[in-house]
Each structure stands twice: as C-alpha cells, then as structure tokens.
Amino acid sequence: MRSIKNAGLMATSVLALTPTHAFLPAVRESVLARELVGKLHMATGAASGSEKVASKKSDFQVVDPLMIRNFALIGHSHSGKTALAEWMLFDENIITKRPQAGESVLDFDPAESARHSSVFSHFLRVPHAGRLLEVVDTPWGDFQTDACSALDGSDSAVIVASASDGIQGGTLSSFKYCKENGIKCILALNKMDRPFLDIDGLLNDLEASLGMKPVPLQVIRGDDFQGVDSLFAFDSKGEIARNEVDGTEEAWLELEEAVAMTDDFLLTKYLDSTSLSPEQVFQGLRDGVMQQKLLPLVYTSAEKNLGIPELMDAIAAFLPNPVEIREDALKAACENEQGKCGMQPGVEAGFAARVIHTTVDSFGSLSILRVISNGCSNDGKFDSIPSSVVNLRTRDTIKIGLTAFLLQGKDRVPMQSGSHVLPGNVIAVPKLPDTVQTNDILTIPEAVSEEVAEISIEESTRVLTPLSRPSKEMPLMFCASVGLVDASGGKKGKGKVNSGDDKLISALDAISREDLAVKLEQSGGNLLLHCMSSDHANLVAARVKDRYGIDIELGVPPVQYKETPHKQVSSVEGRHKKQSGGSGQFGVCVINMEPLEENAGVVFESRIKGGVISKPFISSVEKGVREQLQAGGPLAGYPVTDVKVTLIDGKMHSVDSNDFAFQSAGKLAVKHALSKAGTRLLQPMEKVIFMSNKNLQGDIVGIVSRKDGYVTGSNTVDGGDIQIEACLPSSSIPELSDLLCAKTGGSASFSSSFSHYQVVNDDFTLKSIVEQSPHRHE
C-alpha cells in the first residue's frame, strides 16, 4: 500500500506547461472546428506567451467558441468546490485578496456566510492560457436541485472529492448524474495536504464505488504534497511529449494502458508495440473523456493553492468545447437518418439558450442563460443577444431589453450594446416575465420548429446536451407548516392561511421560483412548505425575513388521524325536543352503527318504511350524522371513518318537526352510538420509496424499524443502486429527512405518498397521540 509519502504517487498539471503558460492546443477538435479556427481569431487582450491576465476586469472575451470551456464544479458539500473556484480567480488576477476560510467572495449571501458553505450556484469567468473558462460553482446536499439545473446547462463537470473524507455520498451521486446525462467529467481529488492519507486505498474505493477507475494525470511532488508533476509536457518543437521527471514512469504506463483499452485501434497498436506515442495517449485520453470511458484524475489543495493552475490546464486540454458538444449531437442525428446533416454546430438555426438559474429579490428577477447556439455572419462573427425570443415550454414571445450582464460572483458586469454572444457563454438578463422558469429553453421565433425537432432527436438518440436534458424533480423530503409570528412573538393563526397572508405567500412564491426545491401547498387551511430538510426550511424562513421583512415560524404539519368504531351497536336513539312557546322542535331517530373494512369511508343507509320519517327529514338525519362523525370521536376528537350508520326507526311531529330538529337528532344518535361502541385510532401511513447505494440497505431498514414502519419490498435498479419500499406512519416523515441524511451521509433519498390508514395498536403510541390531540374532548 502506497501512502502520500510514496514518491510513486505523483501529480502535475495534465501538461507540464512552460513557465510562460503556453497556449494549450487540442490535438484534434473536428473538421468544422478547424474551419472555424481559420475564420476566427483570439480577441485582443487574451493571455498568450509569457503574458498573464493582470487586470481585474471580468469582461475578458474570446471570439472563437473553441476557446470556451463551460463546466460545473460539483461534488459533496464541503469538498472544497468554492475554494477551488476562488483560487482560480486569484491565480488569474481577477481577485487580489488571497482566499481564506470563512471569507468567501463567492458565498456572499448572508445565509452562505453564516453556514460557511454554498446555498446557491455562483457563476464566474476565468481566463486561462487563452481559454475562457465559464465556471459554475454549485452547492449539493439539500440544494442539489439548484446544482443540477446549472449542471444540465453545462458541457462538462469537475467532480471535487475530499481526499481526507473518503467516499462521500455527494461524490457518488454527482458522478452518477453525469454518467446518466452524458456530461463529460474529470475528478479533482482535493485536500491533498491533509496528513495520514492512503491515496491508493482511496483510489481503489473510488473504482469500486464508481464502477470506473480514475486515471491520474499527475504524480505528487514531495512527501507532504508540495505540488504536482504532469505526465505530459511539450518538447523543444512544441510537440506533445511525455514528461521525463523522476517518478512519472509507473503512472505513465498506467495511463497508457488505460487509454489503449478504450479504443480497438489503440489497443492493437499497444499490443503490437507495447507503447503509444504521447500524442496518441493525449488524443486517446481526450476521446475517452468525450465517450465517458475514462475519468481523468488531478490532485489539488485549495488550502495551500497547489495544483489549481494545473487543474485549469486539465480542464482546457481534456474537457470539450461547446462546438464539440453540438457536433456530437448533430452527428448522432445524421447517422440515425433524422436530418441535421451538414448543419454548423454552435450556429445551427440561430440563437438558443437554456435558463440555468433564476434569482429574485426586491428589484425583480435575474435569469441566467447558458447560450447553446447563435447566428454567425460570413466573417465569422457571432450575433448579439436577440431582441425577442420564444419560450419553448409556454410558446410565449418574450422581449429582451438592452441590458444584460456577465457575472463574476456577486458582481454584474454590464455587456456593451451589440456585444457578440458565443455558444458556451453565460449571460444574465434582468426582468424577464414570471412565466420564464429555470430549465426553460429560449430561442428566436424563426427557429422554434428546428429546436423542437432537435430536442426530440437528441432524446431519441440519447445524445443529451444542454438543449435537450430534461429537468428533473428531486423528491422533497421535508414538510413544515408555516405561520406568521405576531408582534408579541407568538404564532399568529397557528399556520392558518388568511387574507392577511398574501404578502407571505407572494414572498414564498418568489423564493420557490428561485429555489426549485421549495414548493407551497395550501391544505385544509394550513400553509405547508415542502423542501429538502429542516435545515433547508430554516434557511427559507431566514431568507423570507431578510429579504421581505416577514417573520415566520415553522411547525410540524398536522397529521390527519382518524377514528373508527370498535364494535357494532344497535338501536341507539337520538332525540331532539324543544318547546318554547309557539311551534316547537321535535325529531327522533334510531340508528345502528357498525365498523367497516379499511378505506370504506362513511356509509349511510335508510331502512325507514311506512313514512315514519319523511324523505326530507331522512336527508336531514344523514346530514347530522355526517357532520357529527366529522366533528370527531370520543377517543381523541378526530374524524370518524370506516363506519356504516343505518337509520332504522324514528318519530316526527306534523307541526314541530323540521330540518334542524332531525339534524340535531342525528348528531345525538351518533354521539351516543360512538360512546357505546368506543373507537380505535387510525393513523395515516405513507408509502416511502428509498433510493440508495446497496451498501446502505441495512441502515435504511434500521431507520424504518425504529420509526414503527415495515419494509414491503426491494429491488436493484440501474447503476447498482437499491430501491427499498416501505410503509411508515405519516407522523415520522417530518424528521425522516434529517435522520436519513445523518445515517447515510446524504447519499440516500426518498419520496413518499399517502398509502392507507392503519389501526394504532401500541399502547404507548396511542396514549401519546391522544394526549397531544388538539381536538380531544375533555
């Protein structure tokens, strides 16, 4: 077993660049790409040679989409994604203050500052070695919905894993998401400066968990991680060569073999000559990433700012540009005889963009757009932002104003009027209509039919891109009731919605537009907040207070318990008689009551014969019976269900009998019958479907058992995960999210839906529910 102190484990930039940070060429990017390169040129001010971007300006631009890398930083919470992004900015002189723990320039929201972790996706632009890196720093965990929306709009991803924390749920789920959605990725093993690391063991664990062996592009320099040495270099002629630094030989052989295994031609050549040329390894590695057959690995330490420039080199060298992504999709469509042959990737039918994030504040909304394609003139210049677009989801035509921004964290850099917009660019457009939502596709009116057809083709060929990746709803695992807090600090209305809560509902609606993992529901007069966890709910409450000045209190959503008769009772009379001068009130009814099977509800039957009670008054008795059953049983005051009431006899008066009298008689009869029969408590049960790594099955079964539930089935799903179906009491659901996260490290999720009602047989549970019932009849 090799430890971090073993010099056989090493890392350098994917390319051992000269000190000048020479231009990073792609060996082969496509025939069309080369044609575009012939037409276009690097914008003035791009870094080249010994130059390094020495300006804090955030409007660095390229005019060639081949020079753009659009990617997301993803992975488990606290793995160091934001720190890596900030060091990218610092190393390229976009920011001048050295990033420090607890002083993030990207996590600028008050909630993020308090948590020391990201809550929202943040967008930044990093010029590096002539490339423009369009970066999105994503949260994960409770905020995976926001992260996935941004990731769906990206061409590729860097999965950031913590070397000191081992295999974490966010590492596995982010890799799985990329695999399923065709998102090309590399792996950055961060926190390499931590002591007592067993890197060999961690790499073996990663291979077993991911089903793919990470391939190091570097070797570690020094016993205590003093940097990295790349396996690639440039020779004196500027050609790609193998880096001959001591300690790289073993890692090079492993890389060479891994690349050979991805392609039949390379494998044949490798077996014939036992080696590949550096250029073949480089290009084979790049092709392997595009085909998702290889997972390149780089080493970093955000705390010590080691390996960050080399990480950017790897991104520039091995992750695809926007044209390649579009080229792959059009090629698949052409090969499947679905058209698109000969179309120009990145240009196609004209402007198209995906909404990858939405922010809403007191000033209005800001929609973040990832540009997918845009019109291009004969001289190779791309068009500017169109003045109007169509939302493919709603088919609404939307006017776009003259104001648009480039984003650098919290800074908005105004775009000049007429600025060219390239495939892969990320731009921010303010004040689009509320109908525009995250994950919408916007395109010019004349391209609507083309884009709809292309989306259909990509879905059928399963070559998914930012244009066609479907939005996915994450299961919302937590629910809380929401109530206003009055001036005295008490809870106003106990979560009940009234006409004075319009401002609160509007505020929560705005937040739900920004955060797709927030949903509102009005149920039985209660305002319910659905989200990912109690921590997420508290964060929503804090945002409502900070942004809109509304103080709210979260509570446990009411559980809809019910009661059912314990036994059958017969001939129970309800008599209502009142005489106070003039005409009186008189009504008598006699009923039988019996329990019914589960989910039968309330059944009313009349066996009155001979006109003992007239038909209108029979209806009055039924109304009284149903109202009294809904008013609650004698045990805990909850509605009574699964019961049959049979009207068998009664009396009426020709003058004094009326509707009210027989309603009252029916209510009294039900009260007496329930008192005689007694009731049992029914609790609602939820059908819960857990999704997790198969290694966590025992933990999940244990949680189900402790929460008085039972497992009903399990099966293995695609990717080796396991799906566990169970039934749990509805009362256990509010705390299930936090319990599951704590037990599984956030690597499992669940969805729940109402299943059935079940009798509460446990005496301790029954006593607790009865004592806490707000409806209990004293």
Short mmCIF file of N, CA and C in Angstrom, two decimals, residues 289-341:
data_model
loop_
_atom_site.label_atom_id
_atom_site.label_comp_id
_atom_site.label_asym_id
_atom_site.label_seq_id
_atom_site.Cartn_x
_atom_site.Cartn_y
_atom_site.Cartn_z
N VAL A 289 -12.57 10.71 -22.62
CA VAL A 289 -13.40 11.59 -21.81
C VAL A 289 -14.70 11.90 -22.55
N MET A 290 -14.60 12.19 -23.84
CA MET A 290 -15.80 12.50 -24.63
C MET A 290 -16.77 11.32 -24.65
N GLN A 291 -16.23 10.12 -24.67
CA GLN A 291 -17.08 8.92 -24.72
C GLN A 291 -17.43 8.40 -23.33
N GLN A 292 -16.99 9.10 -22.31
CA GLN A 292 -17.23 8.73 -20.91
C GLN A 292 -16.69 7.35 -20.59
N LYS A 293 -15.56 7.01 -21.22
CA LYS A 293 -14.88 5.76 -20.93
C LYS A 293 -13.72 5.95 -19.96
N LEU A 294 -13.28 7.18 -19.78
CA LEU A 294 -12.16 7.47 -18.88
C LEU A 294 -12.54 8.58 -17.93
N LEU A 295 -12.00 8.49 -16.72
CA LEU A 295 -12.20 9.53 -15.70
C LEU A 295 -10.83 10.04 -15.27
N PRO A 296 -10.32 11.07 -15.92
CA PRO A 296 -9.01 11.62 -15.53
C PRO A 296 -9.05 12.17 -14.11
N LEU A 297 -7.91 12.06 -13.42
CA LEU A 297 -7.81 12.46 -12.03
C LEU A 297 -6.66 13.46 -11.87
N VAL A 298 -6.94 14.56 -11.18
CA VAL A 298 -5.90 15.52 -10.83
C VAL A 298 -5.93 15.73 -9.32
N TYR A 299 -4.82 16.21 -8.77
CA TYR A 299 -4.68 16.41 -7.34
C TYR A 299 -4.59 17.90 -7.03
N THR A 300 -5.27 18.33 -5.96
CA THR A 300 -5.25 19.74 -5.60
C THR A 300 -5.26 19.91 -4.08
N SER A 301 -4.84 21.09 -3.67
CA SER A 301 -5.01 21.53 -2.28
C SER A 301 -5.47 22.98 -2.33
N ALA A 302 -6.75 23.21 -2.11
CA ALA A 302 -7.26 24.57 -2.12
C ALA A 302 -6.70 25.37 -0.95
N GLU A 303 -6.41 24.69 0.15
CA GLU A 303 -5.90 25.40 1.32
C GLU A 303 -4.51 25.97 1.08
N LYS A 304 -3.70 25.25 0.31
CA LYS A 304 -2.32 25.70 0.04
C LYS A 304 -2.15 26.26 -1.37
N ASN A 305 -3.23 26.34 -2.14
CA ASN A 305 -3.16 26.81 -3.52
C ASN A 305 -2.15 26.00 -4.32
N LEU A 306 -2.28 24.69 -4.25
CA LEU A 306 -1.41 23.80 -5.02
C LEU A 306 -2.25 22.99 -5.99
N GLY A 307 -1.80 22.92 -7.22
CA GLY A 307 -2.49 22.14 -8.23
C GLY A 307 -3.62 22.88 -8.92
N ILE A 308 -3.87 24.15 -8.56
CA ILE A 308 -5.00 24.87 -9.16
C ILE A 308 -4.72 25.25 -10.62
N PRO A 309 -3.57 25.86 -10.94
CA PRO A 309 -3.29 26.13 -12.37
C PRO A 309 -3.28 24.85 -13.19
N GLU A 310 -2.78 23.77 -12.60
CA GLU A 310 -2.74 22.50 -13.31
C GLU A 310 -4.14 21.94 -13.52
N LEU A 311 -5.02 22.17 -12.58
CA LEU A 311 -6.42 21.78 -12.77
C LEU A 311 -7.02 22.53 -13.95
N MET A 312 -6.75 23.83 -14.03
CA MET A 312 -7.27 24.61 -15.16
C MET A 312 -6.67 24.13 -16.48
N ASP A 313 -5.39 23.71 -16.46
CA ASP A 313 -4.78 23.13 -17.66
C ASP A 313 -5.55 21.88 -18.10
N ALA A 314 -5.88 21.04 -17.14
CA ALA A 314 -6.61 19.79 -17.45
C ALA A 314 -7.97 20.10 -18.04
N ILE A 315 -8.64 21.09 -17.48
CA ILE A 315 -9.95 21.49 -18.00
C ILE A 315 -9.82 21.96 -19.44
N ALA A 316 -8.83 22.82 -19.69
CA ALA A 316 -8.64 23.36 -21.03
C ALA A 316 -8.24 22.28 -22.03
N ALA A 317 -7.46 21.30 -21.59
CA ALA A 317 -6.95 20.29 -22.51
C ALA A 317 -7.93 19.17 -22.78
N PHE A 318 -8.69 18.72 -21.77
CA PHE A 318 -9.43 17.47 -21.91
C PHE A 318 -10.94 17.59 -21.84
N LEU A 319 -11.47 18.69 -21.36
CA LEU A 319 -12.92 18.85 -21.38
C LEU A 319 -13.33 19.48 -22.71
N PRO A 320 -14.52 19.15 -23.20
CA PRO A 320 -14.91 19.57 -24.55
C PRO A 320 -15.29 21.05 -24.62
N ASN A 321 -15.19 21.59 -25.83
CA ASN A 321 -15.69 22.94 -26.05
C ASN A 321 -17.14 22.86 -26.52
N PRO A 322 -17.86 23.98 -26.53
CA PRO A 322 -19.30 23.94 -26.88
C PRO A 322 -19.57 23.42 -28.29
N VAL A 323 -18.65 23.68 -29.23
CA VAL A 323 -18.87 23.23 -30.60
C VAL A 323 -18.83 21.70 -30.66
N GLU A 324 -17.91 21.09 -29.93
CA GLU A 324 -17.82 19.63 -29.93
C GLU A 324 -19.09 18.98 -29.38
N ILE A 325 -19.65 19.59 -28.36
CA ILE A 325 -20.88 19.05 -27.78
C ILE A 325 -22.00 19.08 -28.81
N ARG A 326 -22.15 20.21 -29.50
CA ARG A 326 -23.18 20.30 -30.52
C ARG A 326 -22.86 19.38 -31.70
N GLU A 327 -21.59 19.26 -32.06
CA GLU A 327 -21.19 18.41 -33.17
C GLU A 327 -21.56 16.96 -32.91
N ASP A 328 -21.34 16.48 -31.68
CA ASP A 328 -21.70 15.11 -31.34
C ASP A 328 -23.19 14.87 -31.51
N ALA A 329 -24.02 15.83 -31.07
CA ALA A 329 -25.47 15.68 -31.17
C ALA A 329 -25.92 15.67 -32.62
N LEU A 330 -25.38 16.57 -33.43
CA LEU A 330 -25.78 16.62 -34.83
C LEU A 330 -25.29 15.40 -35.59
N LYS A 331 -24.12 14.90 -35.22
CA LYS A 331 -23.59 13.70 -35.87
C LYS A 331 -24.49 12.50 -35.57
N ALA A 332 -24.92 12.37 -34.32
CA ALA A 332 -25.81 11.26 -33.96
C ALA A 332 -27.13 11.35 -34.72
N ALA A 333 -27.64 12.57 -34.87
CA ALA A 333 -28.90 12.75 -35.60
C ALA A 333 -28.73 12.38 -37.06
N CYS A 334 -27.60 12.78 -37.64
CA CYS A 334 -27.34 12.48 -39.05
C CYS A 334 -27.19 10.97 -39.26
N GLU A 335 -26.45 10.31 -38.36
CA GLU A 335 -26.22 8.88 -38.51
C GLU A 335 -27.49 8.07 -38.32
N ASN A 336 -28.44 8.61 -37.59
CA ASN A 336 -29.71 7.92 -37.38
C ASN A 336 -30.77 8.36 -38.38
N GLU A 337 -30.30 9.01 -39.46
CA GLU A 337 -31.17 9.43 -40.56
C GLU A 337 -32.34 10.28 -40.07
N GLN A 338 -32.01 11.18 -39.15
CA GLN A 338 -33.03 12.10 -38.64
C GLN A 338 -32.69 13.54 -39.00
N GLY A 339 -31.97 13.72 -40.09
CA GLY A 339 -31.67 15.08 -40.54
C GLY A 339 -30.45 15.64 -39.85
N LYS A 340 -30.30 16.96 -39.92
CA LYS A 340 -29.23 17.70 -39.28
C LYS A 340 -27.87 17.47 -39.95
N CYS A 341 -27.81 16.76 -41.05
CA CYS A 341 -26.54 16.54 -41.73
C CYS A 341 -26.08 17.85 -42.36
#
